Amino acid sequence: MQIYEELVARGLIAQVTNEEEIKKMVNEGKAVFYIGFDPTADSLHVGHFMALCLMKRLQMAGNRPIALIGGGTGMIGDPSGRSDMRTMMTPEIIQHNCDCFKKQMSRFIDFSEGKAMMVNNAEWLLGLNYIEFLREVGPHFSVNNMLRAECYKQRMEKGLSFLEFNYMIMQSYDFYELFQRYGCNMQFGGDDQWSNMLGGTELIRRKLGKDAHAMTITLLLNSEGKKMGKTQSGAVWLDPEKTTPFDFYQYWRNVADADVLKCLRMLTFLPIEQIDEMDQWEGSQLNTAKEILAYELTKLVHGEEEADKAQEGARALFSAGGSTENMPICELADEDFKDGSIDILSVLHKSGLSASRSEARRNVEQGGVSVDGEAVKDVKAVYARSQFEGEGMVFKRGKKKFVKVVVK
């Protein structure tokens, strides 16, 4: 199976401009392709994960990726999938975020000479003369067509700023510049970027009389149609300081039964034949599939050692078969104890298992809290300082949240 056919089999491809031409280029390793990343935070997140995996797959097949960091477009903000305008960032913050991105991307992509490039569109966008730019690019864009684009239509009711309205033109200009500077002949992106990507191919055709291509990646949605990579506490980040390797592992370990095989196909590098065999799995076998998914993705993002630790910690809690040393830890200080003891509500709050004491009370009253495997039903339960010494105590809320509590 060649790389294009594998992408289809894994369910990764949503839309393409010219399938036969793209298939030929990708399979022969002749694609010089780019994917854009706007530096809206100091870490990539699960929403970027699919794009990074796709870049890795295509590079392994001999194609050349360009990671385009949006140092320029980041000053405007992409309206796609947004109900409101993004917060404006300073140039210093944007540069810091760009630096963080490159470090994380290097785990997926080989940036050595001739293998891949990282480019910042601030190089050409920030120096543009507004009047010259309008004369050069403006005549090639129909406002009527732009307003029909999905990324703009969904914003029209709440209001679309002229600043954001420029985004499609800026992204199209990126493709035009990359085509001329580096021979970039293809753009990949999320399926919500389709209109912007077509703008780029059309600009290249009109200005240069040459063909360029676009392909969108299937959005990573769960069985309920919602974007994956979000939790109640926010995004699932690739930075271990923002989302620990253990929490990252747990996110994937807890995906719905209906989503696990799709995630294995789209995100892991396991052979497609091996994943197809899991189609018949059910019941407890699906838990095994979730462990495989969580381990493979944690290894990909954080390395094998961290993946081993995360799996060991999870098994210690859920299977009583591993070491508790790799569980997430909360350290209590002497001042947390009153007369040598601490109550259950304080532990739940300080450990982050509950957002407040009132929420902790509800958690206990609803029967969702246990300590060292024993259910806690008394909201006035207290624990002596000595109980947290040594190995500590494992506090669990619900089926998925737990922490080992120790004293400093």
Short mmCIF file of C-alpha atoms in Angstrom, two decimals:
data_model
loop_
_atom_site.label_atom_id
_atom_site.label_comp_id
_atom_site.label_asym_id
_atom_site.label_seq_id
_atom_site.Cartn_x
_atom_site.Cartn_y
_atom_site.Cartn_z
CA MET A 1 0.00 0.00 0.00
CA GLN A 2 1.44 3.37 -1.05
CA ILE A 3 1.26 6.44 1.17
CA TYR A 4 -1.79 8.06 -0.47
CA GLU A 5 -3.78 4.83 -0.30
CA GLU A 6 -2.76 4.47 3.35
CA LEU A 7 -3.99 7.99 4.15
CA VAL A 8 -7.34 7.08 2.59
CA ALA A 9 -7.49 3.78 4.51
CA ARG A 10 -6.80 5.62 7.76
CA GLY A 11 -9.65 8.05 7.08
CA LEU A 12 -7.36 11.09 7.03
CA ILE A 13 -8.34 12.73 3.75
CA ALA A 14 -11.41 14.96 3.56
CA GLN A 15 -11.19 17.01 0.33
CA VAL A 16 -8.66 17.32 -2.51
CA THR A 17 -8.42 19.63 -5.51
CA ASN A 18 -7.11 17.06 -8.01
CA GLU A 19 -6.93 13.56 -6.59
CA GLU A 20 -5.01 11.88 -9.40
CA GLU A 21 -2.32 14.54 -9.51
CA ILE A 22 -1.99 14.68 -5.71
CA LYS A 23 -1.86 10.90 -5.43
CA LYS A 24 0.92 10.76 -8.05
CA MET A 25 3.00 13.50 -6.41
CA VAL A 26 2.66 12.13 -2.88
CA ASN A 27 3.34 8.51 -3.82
CA GLU A 28 6.43 9.51 -5.82
CA GLY A 29 7.75 11.70 -2.99
CA LYS A 30 7.54 14.86 -5.12
CA ALA A 31 5.29 16.92 -2.88
CA VAL A 32 6.74 20.03 -1.26
CA PHE A 33 3.86 20.78 1.05
CA TYR A 34 3.07 23.17 3.85
CA ILE A 35 0.81 23.27 6.87
CA GLY A 36 0.28 26.51 8.76
CA PHE A 37 0.34 26.92 12.54
CA ASP A 38 -0.74 30.22 14.05
CA PRO A 39 1.14 30.85 17.33
CA THR A 40 -1.92 31.57 19.49
CA ALA A 41 -0.37 29.87 22.56
CA ASP A 42 3.06 28.81 23.83
CA SER A 43 2.35 25.15 23.11
CA LEU A 44 0.81 23.02 20.41
CA HIS A 45 -2.23 21.00 21.46
CA VAL A 46 -4.14 17.89 20.41
CA GLY A 47 -5.88 19.94 17.72
CA HIS A 48 -2.48 20.19 15.95
CA PHE A 49 -1.70 16.53 16.50
CA MET A 50 -3.26 15.22 13.29
CA ALA A 51 -1.34 17.73 11.17
CA LEU A 52 1.97 16.81 12.83
CA CYS A 53 1.32 13.11 12.30
CA LEU A 54 0.44 13.72 8.65
CA MET A 55 3.65 15.69 8.14
CA LYS A 56 5.63 12.84 9.69
CA ARG A 57 3.93 10.21 7.50
CA LEU A 58 4.52 12.17 4.30
CA GLN A 59 8.13 12.94 5.19
CA MET A 60 8.74 9.23 5.82
CA ALA A 61 7.47 8.63 2.26
CA GLY A 62 10.06 11.03 0.81
CA ASN A 63 8.03 14.23 0.61
CA ARG A 64 9.31 17.55 1.96
CA PRO A 65 7.29 19.38 4.64
CA ILE A 66 7.30 23.11 5.33
CA ALA A 67 6.01 24.08 8.76
CA LEU A 68 4.73 27.60 8.31
CA ILE A 69 4.57 29.55 11.56
CA GLY A 70 2.09 32.40 11.40
CA GLY A 71 4.12 35.21 12.90
CA GLY A 72 2.29 37.55 10.53
CA THR A 73 -1.19 36.02 10.31
CA GLY A 74 -1.08 35.54 14.08
CA MET A 75 -1.41 39.30 14.36
CA ILE A 76 -4.80 39.09 12.67
CA GLY A 77 -6.31 35.81 13.86
CA ASP A 78 -8.12 33.09 11.92
CA PRO A 79 -11.92 33.46 12.19
CA SER A 80 -12.49 29.79 11.20
CA GLY A 81 -14.40 27.93 13.88
CA ARG A 82 -14.59 31.01 16.09
CA SER A 83 -17.66 32.70 17.51
CA ASP A 84 -15.68 35.79 18.54
CA MET A 85 -12.49 37.64 17.71
CA ARG A 86 -9.18 36.33 19.04
CA THR A 87 -7.18 38.29 21.60
CA MET A 88 -4.53 40.47 19.98
CA MET A 89 -0.95 39.44 20.80
CA THR A 90 2.25 41.48 20.96
CA PRO A 91 5.15 40.68 18.57
CA GLU A 92 7.19 39.48 21.58
CA ILE A 93 4.54 36.95 22.63
CA ILE A 94 4.16 35.73 19.05
CA GLN A 95 7.93 35.20 18.73
CA HIS A 96 8.07 33.32 22.03
CA ASN A 97 5.23 31.05 20.92
CA CYS A 98 6.96 30.42 17.56
CA ASP A 99 10.12 29.31 19.40
CA CYS A 100 8.10 26.90 21.55
CA PHE A 101 6.42 25.41 18.46
CA LYS A 102 9.70 24.57 16.74
CA LYS A 103 10.98 22.68 19.76
CA GLN A 104 7.80 20.57 19.94
CA MET A 105 7.59 19.99 16.18
CA SER A 106 11.13 18.60 16.14
CA ARG A 107 9.83 15.49 17.92
CA PHE A 108 7.77 14.71 14.82
CA ILE A 109 9.64 16.24 11.90
CA ASP A 110 13.28 15.96 10.79
CA PHE A 111 14.39 19.54 10.14
CA SER A 112 17.91 18.60 9.03
CA GLU A 113 19.28 19.94 5.73
CA GLY A 114 17.01 19.19 2.77
CA LYS A 115 14.50 17.22 4.87
CA ALA A 116 12.08 19.91 6.02
CA MET A 117 11.85 23.63 6.64
CA MET A 118 10.36 25.91 9.22
CA VAL A 119 9.37 29.30 7.85
CA ASN A 120 7.70 32.31 9.47
CA ASN A 121 5.28 34.28 7.30
CA ALA A 122 6.26 37.44 9.17
CA GLU A 123 9.21 37.47 6.71
CA TRP A 124 6.99 38.67 3.87
CA LEU A 125 3.73 39.82 5.48
CA LEU A 126 5.10 42.41 7.92
CA GLY A 127 7.00 44.29 5.22
CA LEU A 128 4.11 44.61 2.78
CA ASN A 129 3.07 48.03 1.55
CA TYR A 130 -0.71 48.18 1.92
CA ILE A 131 -1.45 49.99 -1.36
CA GLU A 132 0.93 47.81 -3.38
CA PHE A 133 -0.51 44.67 -1.78
CA LEU A 134 -4.08 45.71 -2.62
CA ARG A 135 -3.12 46.39 -6.24
CA GLU A 136 -1.23 43.10 -6.57
CA VAL A 137 -3.64 40.75 -4.85
CA GLY A 138 -6.99 42.50 -4.41
CA PRO A 139 -8.25 42.15 -8.02
CA HIS A 140 -8.03 38.35 -7.78
CA PHE A 141 -10.51 37.98 -4.91
CA SER A 142 -14.28 38.25 -5.24
CA VAL A 143 -15.93 39.61 -2.09
CA ASN A 144 -19.11 37.74 -3.10
CA ASN A 145 -17.24 34.44 -3.13
CA MET A 146 -15.44 35.22 0.12
CA LEU A 147 -18.73 35.88 1.92
CA ARG A 148 -19.99 32.48 0.79
CA ALA A 149 -17.06 30.77 2.52
CA GLU A 150 -18.10 28.77 5.59
CA CYS A 151 -15.46 30.38 7.81
CA TYR A 152 -17.06 33.80 7.21
CA LYS A 153 -20.72 32.81 6.98
CA GLN A 154 -20.81 31.49 10.55
CA ARG A 155 -19.49 34.83 11.82
CA MET A 156 -21.77 37.18 9.89
CA GLU A 157 -24.56 37.19 12.48
CA LYS A 158 -22.33 38.06 15.44
CA GLY A 159 -20.10 40.36 13.46
CA LEU A 160 -16.96 39.91 11.39
CA SER A 161 -14.25 42.57 11.67
CA PHE A 162 -12.48 43.85 8.58
CA LEU A 163 -9.24 42.75 10.26
CA GLU A 164 -10.38 39.10 10.21
CA PHE A 165 -11.89 39.48 6.74
CA ASN A 166 -8.31 39.87 5.47
CA TYR A 167 -7.28 36.47 6.81
CA MET A 168 -8.20 34.50 3.69
CA ILE A 169 -6.20 36.87 1.50
CA MET A 170 -3.19 36.64 3.83
CA GLN A 171 -3.26 32.83 3.88
CA SER A 172 -3.63 32.71 0.10
CA TYR A 173 -0.67 35.07 -0.23
CA ASP A 174 1.36 32.73 2.00
CA PHE A 175 0.86 29.89 -0.49
CA TYR A 176 1.77 32.23 -3.37
CA GLU A 177 5.01 33.26 -1.63
CA LEU A 178 5.95 29.69 -0.63
CA PHE A 179 5.31 28.51 -4.20
CA GLN A 180 7.74 31.09 -5.58
CA ARG A 181 10.38 30.94 -2.84
CA TYR A 182 10.59 27.20 -2.15
CA GLY A 183 8.70 25.42 -4.93
CA CYS A 184 5.90 24.56 -2.51
CA ASN A 185 3.29 22.83 -4.68
CA MET A 186 0.75 21.67 -2.11
CA GLN A 187 -1.02 22.88 1.02
CA PHE A 188 -2.55 20.65 3.68
CA GLY A 189 -4.79 21.77 6.51
CA GLY A 190 -7.89 21.07 8.56
CA ASP A 191 -11.16 20.66 6.71
CA ASP A 192 -12.37 24.02 8.07
CA GLN A 193 -9.56 25.67 6.04
CA TRP A 194 -10.85 24.55 2.62
CA SER A 195 -11.99 28.01 1.43
CA ASN A 196 -8.71 29.65 2.46
CA MET A 197 -6.72 26.94 0.71
CA LEU A 198 -8.68 27.24 -2.53
CA GLY A 199 -7.95 30.98 -2.40
CA GLY A 200 -4.24 30.16 -2.49
CA THR A 201 -4.44 27.77 -5.45
CA GLU A 202 -6.55 30.29 -7.36
CA LEU A 203 -4.13 33.17 -6.64
CA ILE A 204 -1.20 31.09 -7.92
CA ARG A 205 -3.15 30.15 -11.05
CA ARG A 206 -4.20 33.74 -11.76
CA LYS A 207 -0.85 35.40 -10.99
CA LEU A 208 1.57 32.76 -12.29
CA GLY A 209 -0.51 30.59 -14.61
CA LYS A 210 0.61 27.45 -12.74
CA ASP A 211 -1.13 24.69 -10.82
CA ALA A 212 -0.84 24.16 -7.09
CA HIS A 213 -2.84 21.73 -5.02
CA ALA A 214 -4.71 21.53 -1.72
CA MET A 215 -5.83 18.68 0.50
CA THR A 216 -7.74 18.90 3.76
CA ILE A 217 -7.41 16.54 6.69
CA THR A 218 -10.44 15.10 8.39
CA LEU A 219 -11.15 16.97 11.62
CA LEU A 220 -10.62 14.90 14.74
CA LEU A 221 -14.18 14.63 16.06
CA ASN A 222 -15.60 12.25 18.64
CA SER A 223 -18.70 10.10 18.09
CA GLU A 224 -20.85 13.04 19.24
CA GLY A 225 -19.44 15.32 16.53
CA LYS A 226 -17.38 17.46 18.93
CA LYS A 227 -13.70 18.33 18.43
CA MET A 228 -11.42 16.07 20.43
CA GLY A 229 -8.65 17.44 22.60
CA LYS A 230 -10.77 19.42 25.02
CA THR A 231 -11.47 18.66 28.68
CA GLN A 232 -13.47 20.46 31.33
CA SER A 233 -10.28 22.18 32.43
CA GLY A 234 -9.31 23.21 28.87
CA ALA A 235 -7.12 22.00 26.01
CA VAL A 236 -4.92 18.90 26.08
CA TRP A 237 -1.46 20.35 25.42
CA LEU A 238 1.70 18.73 24.05
CA ASP A 239 3.85 20.68 26.53
CA PRO A 240 4.44 18.46 29.60
CA GLU A 241 4.38 21.55 31.82
CA LYS A 242 0.81 22.34 30.72
CA THR A 243 -0.54 18.78 30.42
CA THR A 244 1.54 16.15 32.24
CA PRO A 245 2.46 12.98 30.32
CA PHE A 246 0.26 11.08 32.79
CA ASP A 247 -2.77 13.31 32.11
CA PHE A 248 -2.06 13.11 28.39
CA TYR A 249 -2.02 9.31 28.63
CA GLN A 250 -5.23 9.33 30.68
CA TYR A 251 -7.02 11.51 28.12
CA TRP A 252 -6.51 8.89 25.42
CA ARG A 253 -7.05 5.96 27.81
CA ASN A 254 -10.52 7.35 28.52
CA VAL A 255 -11.79 7.97 24.98
CA ALA A 256 -15.21 6.52 24.19
CA ASP A 257 -15.44 2.95 22.89
CA ALA A 258 -16.84 4.30 19.61
CA ASP A 259 -13.74 6.50 19.05
CA VAL A 260 -10.80 4.29 19.94
CA LEU A 261 -10.30 2.52 16.59
CA LYS A 262 -10.74 5.75 14.64
CA CYS A 263 -8.04 7.38 16.80
CA LEU A 264 -5.73 4.39 16.35
CA ARG A 265 -6.08 4.65 12.57
CA MET A 266 -5.71 8.41 12.32
CA LEU A 267 -3.06 9.13 14.93
CA THR A 268 -0.81 6.12 15.53
CA PHE A 269 1.83 4.60 13.28
CA LEU A 270 0.75 1.03 13.96
CA PRO A 271 0.27 -0.99 10.75
CA ILE A 272 -3.23 -0.51 9.36
CA GLU A 273 -3.61 -4.31 9.13
CA GLN A 274 -3.03 -4.63 12.88
CA ILE A 275 -5.69 -2.00 13.60
CA ASP A 276 -8.15 -3.61 11.19
CA GLU A 277 -7.89 -6.83 13.20
CA MET A 278 -9.14 -4.90 16.25
CA ASP A 279 -12.43 -4.17 14.46
CA GLN A 280 -13.81 -7.35 15.99
CA TRP A 281 -12.75 -6.47 19.52
CA GLU A 282 -15.39 -5.74 22.11
CA GLY A 283 -15.87 -5.51 25.88
CA SER A 284 -12.61 -5.72 27.83
CA GLN A 285 -10.67 -5.94 24.56
CA LEU A 286 -11.61 -2.33 23.86
CA ASN A 287 -9.87 -1.36 27.10
CA THR A 288 -6.75 -3.04 25.74
CA ALA A 289 -7.14 -1.03 22.53
CA LYS A 290 -7.40 2.16 24.60
CA GLU A 291 -4.21 1.27 26.47
CA ILE A 292 -2.45 0.74 23.14
CA LEU A 293 -3.72 4.08 21.86
CA ALA A 294 -2.72 5.98 25.00
CA TYR A 295 0.72 4.37 25.13
CA GLU A 296 1.53 4.93 21.44
CA LEU A 297 0.51 8.59 21.47
CA THR A 298 2.25 9.36 24.77
CA LYS A 299 5.41 7.72 23.40
CA LEU A 300 5.15 9.79 20.23
CA VAL A 301 4.78 13.10 22.10
CA HIS A 302 6.79 12.54 25.30
CA GLY A 303 9.07 9.60 24.60
CA GLU A 304 9.09 5.93 25.60
CA GLU A 305 10.26 6.48 29.19
CA GLU A 306 7.38 8.85 30.01
CA ALA A 307 4.91 6.54 28.26
CA ASP A 308 6.10 3.63 30.41
CA LYS A 309 5.71 5.71 33.58
CA ALA A 310 2.21 6.86 32.63
CA GLN A 311 1.07 3.35 31.82
CA GLU A 312 2.53 1.99 35.04
CA GLY A 313 0.78 4.67 37.09
CA ALA A 314 -2.58 4.04 35.40
CA ARG A 315 -2.34 0.28 35.84
CA ALA A 316 -1.48 0.71 39.51
CA LEU A 317 -4.77 2.45 40.06
CA PHE A 318 -7.10 0.60 37.71
CA SER A 319 -5.60 -2.87 37.69
CA ALA A 320 -3.79 -2.98 41.03
CA GLY A 321 -0.83 -4.30 39.08
CA GLY A 322 1.85 -1.66 39.09
CA SER A 323 3.86 0.85 41.05
CA THR A 324 2.12 3.92 42.49
CA GLU A 325 5.30 6.02 42.16
CA ASN A 326 4.26 7.23 38.69
CA MET A 327 0.86 8.54 39.72
CA PRO A 328 0.23 12.30 39.82
CA ILE A 329 1.22 13.60 43.26
CA CYS A 330 -0.09 16.31 45.57
CA GLU A 331 2.22 17.32 48.40
CA LEU A 332 0.67 18.65 51.60
CA ALA A 333 2.65 21.08 53.76
CA ASP A 334 2.59 21.28 57.56
CA GLU A 335 0.36 24.35 57.44
CA ASP A 336 -2.31 22.32 55.61
CA PHE A 337 -2.94 20.33 58.81
CA LYS A 338 -4.94 21.60 61.75
CA ASP A 339 -4.12 19.89 65.04
CA GLY A 340 -2.29 17.17 63.07
CA SER A 341 -5.16 16.28 60.71
CA ILE A 342 -6.91 17.43 57.53
CA ASP A 343 -10.51 16.93 56.39
CA ILE A 344 -11.61 15.19 53.19
CA LEU A 345 -12.97 18.38 51.58
CA SER A 346 -9.65 20.18 52.00
CA VAL A 347 -7.72 17.27 50.46
CA LEU A 348 -10.03 17.13 47.44
CA HIS A 349 -9.73 20.88 46.92
CA LYS A 350 -5.96 21.18 47.48
CA SER A 351 -5.23 18.19 45.24
CA GLY A 352 -7.27 19.64 42.38
CA LEU A 353 -9.73 16.75 42.32
CA SER A 354 -12.49 19.26 43.12
CA ALA A 355 -12.58 22.91 42.10
CA SER A 356 -13.86 24.10 45.51
CA ARG A 357 -14.89 22.82 48.93
CA SER A 358 -18.55 23.06 47.95
CA GLU A 359 -17.91 20.94 44.87
CA ALA A 360 -15.90 18.51 47.02
CA ARG A 361 -18.90 18.21 49.37
CA ARG A 362 -21.17 17.35 46.42
CA ASN A 363 -18.66 14.80 45.13
CA VAL A 364 -18.62 13.01 48.49
CA GLU A 365 -22.39 13.18 48.97
CA GLN A 366 -22.94 11.73 45.52
CA GLY A 367 -20.71 8.75 46.31
CA GLY A 368 -17.98 9.62 43.83
CA VAL A 369 -14.98 9.70 46.18
CA SER A 370 -12.75 6.91 47.45
CA VAL A 371 -9.52 6.77 49.47
CA ASP A 372 -7.17 3.82 48.97
CA GLY A 373 -10.02 1.96 47.28
CA GLU A 374 -12.56 2.54 50.07
CA ALA A 375 -15.63 4.70 49.34
CA VAL A 376 -15.95 7.84 51.45
CA LYS A 377 -19.49 8.83 52.44
CA ASP A 378 -18.84 11.16 55.38
CA VAL A 379 -18.15 14.79 54.42
CA LYS A 380 -16.57 15.28 57.87
CA ALA A 381 -14.00 12.50 57.42
CA VAL A 382 -10.51 13.52 58.61
CA TYR A 383 -7.04 12.03 58.12
CA ALA A 384 -4.00 12.24 60.38
CA ARG A 385 -0.73 13.60 59.08
CA SER A 386 0.94 10.26 59.76
CA GLN A 387 -1.37 8.55 57.23
CA PHE A 388 0.22 10.53 54.40
CA GLU A 389 3.79 9.64 55.30
CA GLY A 390 5.73 7.05 53.30
CA GLU A 391 3.72 5.90 50.28
CA GLY A 392 0.89 8.37 50.92
CA MET A 393 -2.79 7.80 50.14
CA VAL A 394 -4.58 7.55 46.80
CA PHE A 395 -7.64 9.78 46.52
CA LYS A 396 -9.99 9.13 43.62
CA ARG A 397 -12.94 11.13 42.30
CA GLY A 398 -15.21 9.44 39.80
CA LYS A 399 -13.73 6.83 37.50
CA LYS A 400 -10.99 8.87 35.90
CA LYS A 401 -9.52 11.44 38.31
CA PHE A 402 -7.12 10.46 41.04
CA VAL A 403 -3.99 11.61 42.80
CA LYS A 404 -1.53 10.28 45.36
CA VAL A 405 -1.40 12.62 48.36
CA VAL A 406 1.80 12.75 50.44
CA VAL A 407 3.41 15.11 52.97
CA LYS A 408 6.53 17.11 52.11
#
